[in-house]
Amino acid sequence: MAIAVALAAGPALAAPAVQDGHAGHAQYHAQATPAQPADAHAQHGHDTAATPVPPTGQRWATDAPLQDGMGRIRQAVTMLEHLEMGHVDPKQAPALADQIQGAVNDMIANCKLAPDADAALHGLLVKFIAGADAVRTGPVTLDELKPMQDALAQYPTQFDDPTWDVNPED
């Protein structure tokens, strides 16, 4: 679907090269259609192998939209874990995928982070976008959940979120 959005959008939404920096990136997000910001976002790509890391002993600052969005994603992934174990009705999977996608869309639209923190966040968001797409297209297995679980585990090591409990109760 993301490819279809990119092809349909044509040059009007052509993604800036990663080398264009955050200014080009912000301009790209301003051009993305509100209905599909995450799909469009996935097309402009970030080199996740070169994701910035905070200085030793520090974590990136967060804002309220990031904290809220990550909390919503965590809640949905936790429910998907229960679904994978057979404790939740599989008919809930599409709604949980939509919850993940909606949280990603909201973070893309509303987070105001420093450029390096933004780039680091994108390394996590691509895992949630791919995971939500995988949940929509097939049965929920550990294969779909593992990248999202890894991204959720990585989040508090990179971001200073005072609302994040590293050992939440289910």
C-alpha positions as CSV (number, residue, x, y, z in Angstrom):
1,M,0.0,0.0,0.0
2,A,2.8,2.4,0.8
3,I,4.2,1.9,-2.7
4,A,0.8,2.6,-4.2
5,V,0.6,5.9,-2.2
6,A,4.1,6.9,-3.3
7,L,3.4,6.1,-7.0
8,A,0.0,7.9,-6.9
9,A,1.6,10.9,-5.2
10,G,4.2,11.3,-7.9
11,P,6.7,14.1,-7.9
12,A,4.5,16.3,-5.7
13,L,5.5,14.1,-2.7
14,A,8.9,13.1,-3.9
15,A,10.9,12.3,-0.8
16,P,14.0,14.3,0.0
17,A,17.3,12.5,0.2
18,V,18.4,11.7,3.7
19,Q,21.4,14.0,3.1
20,D,18.9,17.0,2.8
21,G,18.9,17.1,6.6
22,H,16.0,17.7,8.9
23,A,14.8,20.9,7.1
24,G,14.0,18.8,4.0
25,H,12.5,16.1,6.2
26,A,10.2,18.6,7.9
27,Q,9.2,20.0,4.5
28,Y,8.4,16.5,3.3
29,H,6.2,15.8,6.3
30,A,4.4,19.1,5.7
31,Q,3.6,17.9,2.2
32,A,2.4,14.4,3.2
33,T,-1.3,13.9,3.2
34,P,-2.9,13.8,6.7
35,A,-4.7,10.5,5.9
36,Q,-1.5,8.6,5.1
37,P,1.5,10.3,6.8
38,A,3.1,7.0,8.0
39,D,2.7,5.4,4.6
40,A,4.3,8.4,2.9
41,H,6.9,8.5,5.8
42,A,7.9,4.9,5.1
43,Q,8.7,5.8,1.5
44,H,11.2,8.6,2.2
45,G,13.3,6.2,4.3
46,H,16.0,6.7,6.8
47,D,19.2,4.7,7.0
48,T,18.4,2.8,10.2
49,A,21.9,1.4,10.2
50,A,23.2,4.9,10.8
51,T,20.6,5.9,13.4
52,P,22.1,8.4,15.8
53,V,22.7,7.4,19.4
54,P,22.7,9.8,22.3
55,P,25.9,10.7,24.0
56,T,27.2,8.1,26.5
57,G,25.1,8.1,29.7
58,Q,22.4,10.3,28.1
59,R,19.0,9.8,26.4
60,W,17.1,11.9,23.9
61,A,14.5,14.3,25.3
62,T,10.9,13.4,24.7
63,D,7.7,15.5,24.3
64,A,4.1,14.7,25.2
65,P,3.1,13.5,21.7
66,L,6.0,11.0,21.7
67,Q,5.2,9.8,25.2
68,D,1.5,9.4,24.4
69,G,2.2,7.6,21.1
70,M,4.7,5.2,22.5
71,G,2.3,4.4,25.4
72,R,-0.5,3.6,22.9
73,I,1.8,1.4,20.8
74,R,3.0,-0.5,23.9
75,Q,-0.6,-1.1,24.9
76,A,-1.5,-2.5,21.4
77,V,1.6,-4.7,21.2
78,T,0.8,-6.1,24.7
79,M,-2.7,-7.0,23.5
80,L,-1.2,-8.6,20.3
81,E,1.1,-10.7,22.6
82,H,-2.1,-12.0,24.3
83,L,-3.7,-12.6,21.0
84,E,-0.7,-14.6,19.8
85,M,-1.0,-16.7,22.9
86,G,-4.7,-17.3,22.2
87,H,-6.0,-15.1,25.1
88,V,-7.6,-12.5,22.8
89,D,-10.0,-12.8,19.9
90,P,-8.1,-12.7,16.6
91,K,-10.8,-10.4,15.2
92,Q,-9.2,-7.6,17.3
93,A,-5.9,-7.7,15.4
94,P,-6.9,-5.2,12.7
95,A,-8.1,-2.7,15.3
96,L,-4.8,-3.1,17.2
97,A,-2.8,-2.6,14.0
98,D,-4.9,0.5,13.4
99,Q,-4.0,1.7,17.0
100,I,-0.3,1.2,16.2
101,Q,-0.6,3.0,12.9
102,G,-2.7,5.8,14.4
103,A,-0.1,6.4,17.2
104,V,2.7,6.5,14.6
105,N,0.7,8.9,12.4
106,D,0.2,11.2,15.5
107,M,3.9,11.1,16.4
108,I,4.9,12.0,12.9
109,A,2.5,14.9,12.8
110,N,3.0,16.2,16.3
111,C,6.4,15.3,17.8
112,K,8.9,18.2,18.0
113,L,12.3,16.6,18.6
114,A,15.9,17.6,18.0
115,P,17.1,16.4,14.6
116,D,19.2,13.5,15.9
117,A,16.4,12.4,18.3
118,D,13.9,12.6,15.4
119,A,16.2,10.4,13.3
120,A,16.6,7.9,16.1
121,L,12.9,7.8,16.6
122,H,12.4,7.0,12.9
123,G,14.5,3.8,13.4
124,L,11.9,2.7,15.8
125,L,8.8,3.9,13.9
126,V,9.7,1.9,10.8
127,K,9.5,-1.3,12.9
128,F,6.0,-0.3,14.1
129,I,4.8,0.6,10.6
130,A,6.0,-2.8,9.2
131,G,4.6,-4.7,12.2
132,A,1.2,-3.1,11.9
133,D,1.1,-3.9,8.2
134,A,2.2,-7.5,8.9
135,V,-0.6,-7.9,11.6
136,R,-3.2,-6.7,9.0
137,T,-2.1,-9.2,6.4
138,G,-1.7,-12.4,8.3
139,P,-2.0,-14.4,11.5
140,V,-0.3,-12.8,14.5
141,T,2.9,-14.7,15.3
142,L,6.1,-14.0,17.1
143,D,7.6,-13.1,13.7
144,E,5.4,-10.0,13.5
145,L,5.7,-9.1,17.1
146,K,9.4,-9.5,17.7
147,P,10.6,-6.4,15.8
148,M,7.9,-4.3,17.6
149,Q,8.9,-5.8,21.0
150,D,12.5,-5.0,20.3
151,A,11.7,-1.4,19.4
152,L,9.7,-1.0,22.6
153,A,12.6,-2.4,24.6
154,Q,15.0,-0.1,22.8
155,Y,12.9,3.0,23.3
156,P,13.7,3.6,27.0
157,T,17.4,3.1,26.4
158,Q,17.4,5.9,23.8
159,F,14.7,8.3,25.1
160,D,14.2,9.9,28.5
161,D,10.5,9.4,28.9
162,P,9.4,10.0,32.6
163,T,6.1,8.3,31.9
164,W,7.7,5.0,30.8
165,D,7.7,2.2,33.3
166,V,10.3,-0.4,32.1
167,N,8.5,-3.1,34.0
168,P,4.8,-2.5,33.4
169,E,2.2,-4.8,34.7
170,D,0.0,-6.5,32.1
